[in-house]
XYZ file of C-alpha atoms in Angstrom:
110
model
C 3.440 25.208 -9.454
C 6.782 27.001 -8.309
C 6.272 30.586 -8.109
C 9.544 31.834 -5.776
C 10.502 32.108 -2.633
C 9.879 34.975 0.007
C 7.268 36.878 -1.690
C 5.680 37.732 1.619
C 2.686 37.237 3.336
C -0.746 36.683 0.717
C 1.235 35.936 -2.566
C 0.635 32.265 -3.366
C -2.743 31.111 -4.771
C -3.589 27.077 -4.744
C -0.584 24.806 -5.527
C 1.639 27.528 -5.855
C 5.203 28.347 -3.888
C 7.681 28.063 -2.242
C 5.941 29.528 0.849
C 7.113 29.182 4.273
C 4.132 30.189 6.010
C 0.117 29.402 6.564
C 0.648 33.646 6.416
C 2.065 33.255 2.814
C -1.031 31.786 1.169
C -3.747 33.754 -0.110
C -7.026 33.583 1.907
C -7.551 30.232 4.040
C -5.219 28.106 1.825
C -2.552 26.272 4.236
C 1.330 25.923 3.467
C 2.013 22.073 2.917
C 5.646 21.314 3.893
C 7.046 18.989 2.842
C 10.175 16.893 1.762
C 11.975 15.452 -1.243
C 8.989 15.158 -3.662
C 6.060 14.098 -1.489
C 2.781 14.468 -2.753
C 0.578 17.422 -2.048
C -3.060 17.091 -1.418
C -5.066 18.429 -3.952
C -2.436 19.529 -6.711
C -0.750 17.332 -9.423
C 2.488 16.793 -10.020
C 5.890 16.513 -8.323
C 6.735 20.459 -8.370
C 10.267 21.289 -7.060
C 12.547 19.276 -5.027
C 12.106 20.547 -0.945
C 9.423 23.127 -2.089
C 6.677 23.941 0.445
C 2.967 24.528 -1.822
C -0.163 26.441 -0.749
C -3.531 24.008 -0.661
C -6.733 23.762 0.351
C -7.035 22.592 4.289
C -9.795 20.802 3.384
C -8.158 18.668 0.552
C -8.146 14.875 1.572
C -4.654 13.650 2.549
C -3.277 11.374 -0.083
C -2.849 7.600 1.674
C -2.527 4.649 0.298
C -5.590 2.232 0.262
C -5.892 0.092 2.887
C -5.310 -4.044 2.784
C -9.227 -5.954 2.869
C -9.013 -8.514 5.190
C -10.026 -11.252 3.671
C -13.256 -12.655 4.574
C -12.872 -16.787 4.913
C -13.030 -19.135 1.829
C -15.408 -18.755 -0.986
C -18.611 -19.639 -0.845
C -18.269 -21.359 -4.164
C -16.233 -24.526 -4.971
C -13.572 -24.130 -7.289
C -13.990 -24.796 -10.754
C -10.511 -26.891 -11.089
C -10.512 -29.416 -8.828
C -7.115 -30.348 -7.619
C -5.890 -33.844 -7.422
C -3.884 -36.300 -5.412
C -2.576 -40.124 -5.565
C -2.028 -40.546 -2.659
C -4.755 -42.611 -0.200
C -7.251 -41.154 1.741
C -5.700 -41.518 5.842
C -8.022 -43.793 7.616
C -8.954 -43.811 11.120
C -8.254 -47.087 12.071
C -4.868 -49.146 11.190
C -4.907 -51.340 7.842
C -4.092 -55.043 7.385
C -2.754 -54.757 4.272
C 0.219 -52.865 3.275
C 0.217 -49.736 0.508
C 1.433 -50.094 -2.964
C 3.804 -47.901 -2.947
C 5.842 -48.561 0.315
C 7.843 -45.546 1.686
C 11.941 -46.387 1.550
C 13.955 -45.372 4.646
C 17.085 -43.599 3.784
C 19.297 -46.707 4.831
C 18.464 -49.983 6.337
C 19.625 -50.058 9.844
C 20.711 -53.565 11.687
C 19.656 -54.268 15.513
């Protein structure tokens, strides 16, 4: 992956460097730069820390995959039906009270 630096224009082949130039690589191969350790298209690895690599122009960029919007719900039920106790709301108001009356935090005098 690392070859050396300032060999001069045609010396580095595919993945190879540290070239500085587009003049650098051999033939129509490109000079990536690049920082830290970021990916080059078309070679593996990390190669050196800061060093620029020859590749192919052509070479698809490396991105991460994009997020699927999701599509609505399911067109199947789930299998697991979830549960509840407590009543179904009704439209209209009810005569009788619920079983399990609500408790305010503290009575309050008028």
């Amino acid at each position: 992956f690392h070859v050396g630096n300032n060999r001069g224009p045609n010396s580095y082949g595919l993945c190879e460097g540290d070239c500085d130039t587009d003049d650098d690589c051999i033939g129509d191969l490109v000079c990536h730069q690049r920082s830290g350790y970021t990916e080059v298209p078309g070679c593996e690895g990390s190669g050196r820390q800061g060093a620029d690599y020859c590749r192919d122009p052509d070479a698809e960029p490396i991105t991460p995959q994009p997020t699927r919007q999701p599509k609505g719900p399911s067109a199947m039920p789930s299998s697991i039906p979830t549960w509840s106790d407590a009543p179904q709301a009704t439209k209209e108001p009810t005569t009788q009270g619920s079983e399990s009356p609500s408790h305010s935090a503290a009575p309050t005098d008028h």
